[in-house]
Short mmCIF file of C-alpha atoms and ligand atoms in Angstrom, two decimals:
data_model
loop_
_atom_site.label_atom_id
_atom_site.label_comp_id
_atom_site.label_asym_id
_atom_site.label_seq_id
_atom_site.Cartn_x
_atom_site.Cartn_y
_atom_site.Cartn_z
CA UNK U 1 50.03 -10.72 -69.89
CA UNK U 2 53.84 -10.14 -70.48
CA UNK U 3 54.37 -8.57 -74.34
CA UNK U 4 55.36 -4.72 -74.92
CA UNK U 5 53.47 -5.38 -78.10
CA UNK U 6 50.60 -4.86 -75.75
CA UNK U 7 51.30 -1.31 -75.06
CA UNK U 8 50.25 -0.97 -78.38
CA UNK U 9 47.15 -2.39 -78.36
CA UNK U 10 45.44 0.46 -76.37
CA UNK U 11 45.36 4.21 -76.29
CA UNK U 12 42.93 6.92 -74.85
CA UNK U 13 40.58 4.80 -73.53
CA UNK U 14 40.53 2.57 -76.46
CA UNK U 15 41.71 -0.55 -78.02
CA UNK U 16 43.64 0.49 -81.35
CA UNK U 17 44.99 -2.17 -83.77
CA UNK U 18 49.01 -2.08 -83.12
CA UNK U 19 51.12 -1.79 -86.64
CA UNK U 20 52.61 -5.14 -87.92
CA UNK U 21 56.50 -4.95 -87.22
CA UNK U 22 57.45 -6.44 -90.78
CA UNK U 23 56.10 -5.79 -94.18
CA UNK U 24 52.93 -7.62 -95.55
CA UNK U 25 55.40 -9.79 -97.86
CA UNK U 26 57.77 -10.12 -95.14
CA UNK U 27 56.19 -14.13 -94.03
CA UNK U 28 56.32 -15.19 -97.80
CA UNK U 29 55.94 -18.27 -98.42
CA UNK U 30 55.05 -19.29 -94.89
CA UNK U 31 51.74 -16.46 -95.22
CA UNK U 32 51.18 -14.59 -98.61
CA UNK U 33 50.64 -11.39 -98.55
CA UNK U 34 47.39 -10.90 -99.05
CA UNK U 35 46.58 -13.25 -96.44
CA UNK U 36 48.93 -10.97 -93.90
CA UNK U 37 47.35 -7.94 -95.04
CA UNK U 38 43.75 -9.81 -94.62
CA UNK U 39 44.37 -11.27 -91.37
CA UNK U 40 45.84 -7.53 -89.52
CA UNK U 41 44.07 -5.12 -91.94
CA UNK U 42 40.68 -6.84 -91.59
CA UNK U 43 40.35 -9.88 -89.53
CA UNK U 44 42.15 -8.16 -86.25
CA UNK U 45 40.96 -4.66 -86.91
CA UNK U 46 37.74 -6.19 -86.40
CA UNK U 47 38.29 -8.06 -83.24
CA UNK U 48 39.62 -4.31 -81.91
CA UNK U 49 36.07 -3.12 -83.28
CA UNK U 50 34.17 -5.45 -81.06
CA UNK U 51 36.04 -4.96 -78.24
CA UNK U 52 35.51 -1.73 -78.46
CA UNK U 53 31.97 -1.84 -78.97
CA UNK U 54 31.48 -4.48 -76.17
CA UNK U 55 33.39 -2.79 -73.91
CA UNK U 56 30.79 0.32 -74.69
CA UNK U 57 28.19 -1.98 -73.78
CA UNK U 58 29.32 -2.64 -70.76
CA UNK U 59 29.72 0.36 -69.48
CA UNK U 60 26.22 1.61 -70.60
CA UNK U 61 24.29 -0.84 -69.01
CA UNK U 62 26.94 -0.21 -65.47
CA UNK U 63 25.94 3.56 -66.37
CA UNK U 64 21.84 2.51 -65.96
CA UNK U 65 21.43 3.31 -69.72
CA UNK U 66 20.96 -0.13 -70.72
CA UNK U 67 19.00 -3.45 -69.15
CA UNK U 68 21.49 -5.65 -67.31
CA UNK U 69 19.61 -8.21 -69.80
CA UNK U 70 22.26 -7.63 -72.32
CA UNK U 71 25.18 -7.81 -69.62
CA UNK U 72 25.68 -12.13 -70.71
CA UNK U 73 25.88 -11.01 -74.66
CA UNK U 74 28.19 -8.23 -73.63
CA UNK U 75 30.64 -10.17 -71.65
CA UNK U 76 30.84 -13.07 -74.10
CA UNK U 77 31.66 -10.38 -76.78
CA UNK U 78 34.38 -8.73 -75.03
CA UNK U 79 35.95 -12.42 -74.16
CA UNK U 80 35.70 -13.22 -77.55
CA UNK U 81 36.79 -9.95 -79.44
CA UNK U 82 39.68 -8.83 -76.01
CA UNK U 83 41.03 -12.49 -76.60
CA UNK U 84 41.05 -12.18 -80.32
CA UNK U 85 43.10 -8.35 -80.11
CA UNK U 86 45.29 -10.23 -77.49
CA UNK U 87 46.13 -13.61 -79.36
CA UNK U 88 47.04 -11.66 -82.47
CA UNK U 89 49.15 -8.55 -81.27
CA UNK U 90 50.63 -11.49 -79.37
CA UNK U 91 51.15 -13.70 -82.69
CA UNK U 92 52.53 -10.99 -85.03
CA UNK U 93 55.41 -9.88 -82.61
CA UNK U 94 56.22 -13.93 -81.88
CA UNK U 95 56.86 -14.25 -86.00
CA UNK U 96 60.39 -13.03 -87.95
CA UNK U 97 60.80 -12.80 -91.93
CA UNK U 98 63.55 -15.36 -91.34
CA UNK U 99 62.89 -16.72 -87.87
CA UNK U 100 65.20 -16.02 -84.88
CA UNK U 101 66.74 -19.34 -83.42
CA UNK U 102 66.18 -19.78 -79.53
CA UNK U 103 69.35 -19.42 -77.98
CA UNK U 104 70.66 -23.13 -76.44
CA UNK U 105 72.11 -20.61 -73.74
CA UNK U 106 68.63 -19.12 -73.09
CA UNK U 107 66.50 -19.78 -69.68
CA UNK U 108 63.80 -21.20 -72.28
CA UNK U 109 65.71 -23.38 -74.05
CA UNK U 110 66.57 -25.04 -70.43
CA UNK U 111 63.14 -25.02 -69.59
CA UNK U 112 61.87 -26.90 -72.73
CA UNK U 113 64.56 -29.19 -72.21
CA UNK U 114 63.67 -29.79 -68.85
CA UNK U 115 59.89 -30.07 -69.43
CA UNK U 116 59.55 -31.74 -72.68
CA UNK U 117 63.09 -33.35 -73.17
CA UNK U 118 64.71 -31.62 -76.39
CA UNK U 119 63.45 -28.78 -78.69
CA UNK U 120 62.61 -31.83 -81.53
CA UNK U 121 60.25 -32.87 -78.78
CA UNK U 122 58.56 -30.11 -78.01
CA UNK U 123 58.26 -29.23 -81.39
CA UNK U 124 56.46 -32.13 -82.28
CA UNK U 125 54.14 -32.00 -79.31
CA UNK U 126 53.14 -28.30 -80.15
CA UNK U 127 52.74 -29.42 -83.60
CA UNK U 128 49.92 -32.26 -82.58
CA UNK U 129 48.25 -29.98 -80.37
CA UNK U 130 48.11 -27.56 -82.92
CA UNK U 131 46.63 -29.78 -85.62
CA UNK U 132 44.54 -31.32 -82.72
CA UNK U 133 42.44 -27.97 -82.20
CA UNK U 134 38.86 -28.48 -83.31
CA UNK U 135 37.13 -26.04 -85.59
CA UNK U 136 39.14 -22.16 -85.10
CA UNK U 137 41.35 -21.91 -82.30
CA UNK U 138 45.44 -21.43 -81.01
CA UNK U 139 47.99 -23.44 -80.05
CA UNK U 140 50.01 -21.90 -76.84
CA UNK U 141 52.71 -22.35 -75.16
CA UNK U 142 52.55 -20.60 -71.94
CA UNK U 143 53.21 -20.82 -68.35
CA UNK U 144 51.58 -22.19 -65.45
CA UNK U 145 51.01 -19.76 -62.87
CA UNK U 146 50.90 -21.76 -59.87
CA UNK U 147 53.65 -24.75 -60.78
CA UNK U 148 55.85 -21.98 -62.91
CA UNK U 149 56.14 -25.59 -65.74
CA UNK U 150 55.61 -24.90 -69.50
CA UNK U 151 52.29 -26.23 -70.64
CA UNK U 152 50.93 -26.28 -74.31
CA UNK U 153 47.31 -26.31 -74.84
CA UNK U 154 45.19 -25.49 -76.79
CA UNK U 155 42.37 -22.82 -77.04
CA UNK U 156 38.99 -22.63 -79.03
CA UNK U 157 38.12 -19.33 -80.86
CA UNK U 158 39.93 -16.90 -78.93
CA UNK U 159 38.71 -17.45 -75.21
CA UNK U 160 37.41 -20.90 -74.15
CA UNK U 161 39.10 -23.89 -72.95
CA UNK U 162 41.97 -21.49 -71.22
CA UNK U 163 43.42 -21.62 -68.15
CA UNK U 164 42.81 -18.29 -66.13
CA UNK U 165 46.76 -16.44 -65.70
CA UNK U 166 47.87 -18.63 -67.83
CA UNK U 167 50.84 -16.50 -69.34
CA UNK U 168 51.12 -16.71 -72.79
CA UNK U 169 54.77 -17.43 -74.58
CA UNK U 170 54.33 -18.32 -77.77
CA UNK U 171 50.71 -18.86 -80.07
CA UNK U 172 50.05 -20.04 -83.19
CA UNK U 173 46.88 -19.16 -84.76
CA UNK U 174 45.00 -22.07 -86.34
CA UNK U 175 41.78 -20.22 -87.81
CA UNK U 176 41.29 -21.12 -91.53
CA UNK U 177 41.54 -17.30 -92.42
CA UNK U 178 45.67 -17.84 -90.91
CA UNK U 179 46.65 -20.35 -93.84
CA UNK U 180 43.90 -20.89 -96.30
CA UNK U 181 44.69 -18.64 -99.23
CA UNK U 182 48.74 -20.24 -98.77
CA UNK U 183 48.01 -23.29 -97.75
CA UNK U 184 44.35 -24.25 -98.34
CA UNK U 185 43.44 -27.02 -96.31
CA UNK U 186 47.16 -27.93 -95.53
CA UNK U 187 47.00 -26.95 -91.92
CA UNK U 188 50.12 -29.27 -91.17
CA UNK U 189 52.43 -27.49 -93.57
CA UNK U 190 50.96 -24.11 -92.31
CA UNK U 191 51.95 -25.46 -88.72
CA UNK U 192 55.54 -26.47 -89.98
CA UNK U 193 56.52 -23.14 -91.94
CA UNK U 194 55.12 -21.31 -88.68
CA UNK U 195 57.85 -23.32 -86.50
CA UNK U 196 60.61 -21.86 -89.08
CA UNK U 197 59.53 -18.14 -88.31
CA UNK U 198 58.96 -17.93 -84.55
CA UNK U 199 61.10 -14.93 -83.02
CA UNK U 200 62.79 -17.05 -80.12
CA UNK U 201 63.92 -13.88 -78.64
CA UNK U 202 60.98 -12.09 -78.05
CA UNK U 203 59.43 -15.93 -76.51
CA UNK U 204 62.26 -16.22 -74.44
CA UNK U 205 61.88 -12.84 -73.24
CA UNK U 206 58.22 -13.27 -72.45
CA UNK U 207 59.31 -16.25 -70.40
CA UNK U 208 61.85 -13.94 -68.46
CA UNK U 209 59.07 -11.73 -67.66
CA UNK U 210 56.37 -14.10 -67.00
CA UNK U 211 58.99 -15.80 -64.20
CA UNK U 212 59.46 -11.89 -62.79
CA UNK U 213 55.48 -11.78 -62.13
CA UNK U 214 56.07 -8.76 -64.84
CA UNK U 215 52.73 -7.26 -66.84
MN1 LIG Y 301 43.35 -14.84 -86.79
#
């Protein structure tokens, strides 16, 4: 993982919920917000919760104090709740009030040129991808750890269907609770207003230090 967001996301032993770096009206129209103040206040201070309390598990039953018959439930919680506190510190930092373009200049914007042909072109293959995911899940761009290429795929809840060291660059959360009180069942227009807020400068700096092997 490659975000200083991150840094955030733990203290004294424990996962703590980072602050959100903008205002709760600061996404309006692409989130509302009481949908922004939902998703951190609630949604992710609950993932943080569980991985918390998973993690808690864990080390009771490594401790002897509880049967290793609660060791599969454990481990599925903290992959579901650790992804969830990861996806979305990773997700607020990757948004701007206005957006921040991606500089044409920028070792990204050369590698999505490279890899998927133009910006418009990646764009719209993020976009299917995105709209493609069944159920609750993330679109992400990331890199490859072993070819160093820009993939997007996409992941289910917050922890299956992903590639192990697969760094993430930029992800777009596609969970109902994301859009729904904007953009009800719109997910497509969701998906479009999210493309006109990324922060290109903290993606293209996550690219940087994904290529540097940098955690
Ligand atoms: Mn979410």
């Amino acid at each position: 993982m490659n975000s200083s967001c991150l840094r955030n996301a733990y203290a004294e032993g424990h996962y703590v919920l980072p602050p959100l770096p903008y205002g709760d009206a600061s996404l309006e129209p692409l989130i509302c917000a009481e949908t922004l103040y939902l998703h951190h206040d609630k949604h992710h201070a609950a993932y943080v919760a569980g991985a918390n309390a998973a993690l808690e598990t864990l080390q009771l039953i490594n401790a002897g104090e509880l049967s290793t018959a609660h060791a599969s439930a454990a481990c599925q919680n903290f992959a579901f709740n650790l992804g969830g506190h990861i996806l979305h510190s990773l997700y607020w930092e990757n948004l701007a009030p206005k957006g921040v373009h991606l500089r044409t200049d920028s070792l990204l914007s050369e590698a999505i040129d490279a890899e998927f042909g133009s910006y418009v072109a990646f764009e719209k293959l993020y976009t299917a991808v995105a709209l493609a995911v069944q159920g609750s899940g993330w679109a992400v761009l990331g890199v490859d750890p072993i070819s160093r290429r820009l993939i997007i795929s996409g992941i289910c809840k917050h922890h299956e269907v992903l590639v192990p060291s697969f760094s993430p660059l930029l992800v777009c959360d596609v969970w109902e609770h994301a859009y729904y009180l904007t953009w009800s069942n719109d997910r497509k227009g969701y998906i479009n207003a999210f493309m006109q807020h990324i922060n290109w400068t903290v993606v293209n700096e996550r690219y940087e230090k994904a290529l540097r092997n940098e955690f």
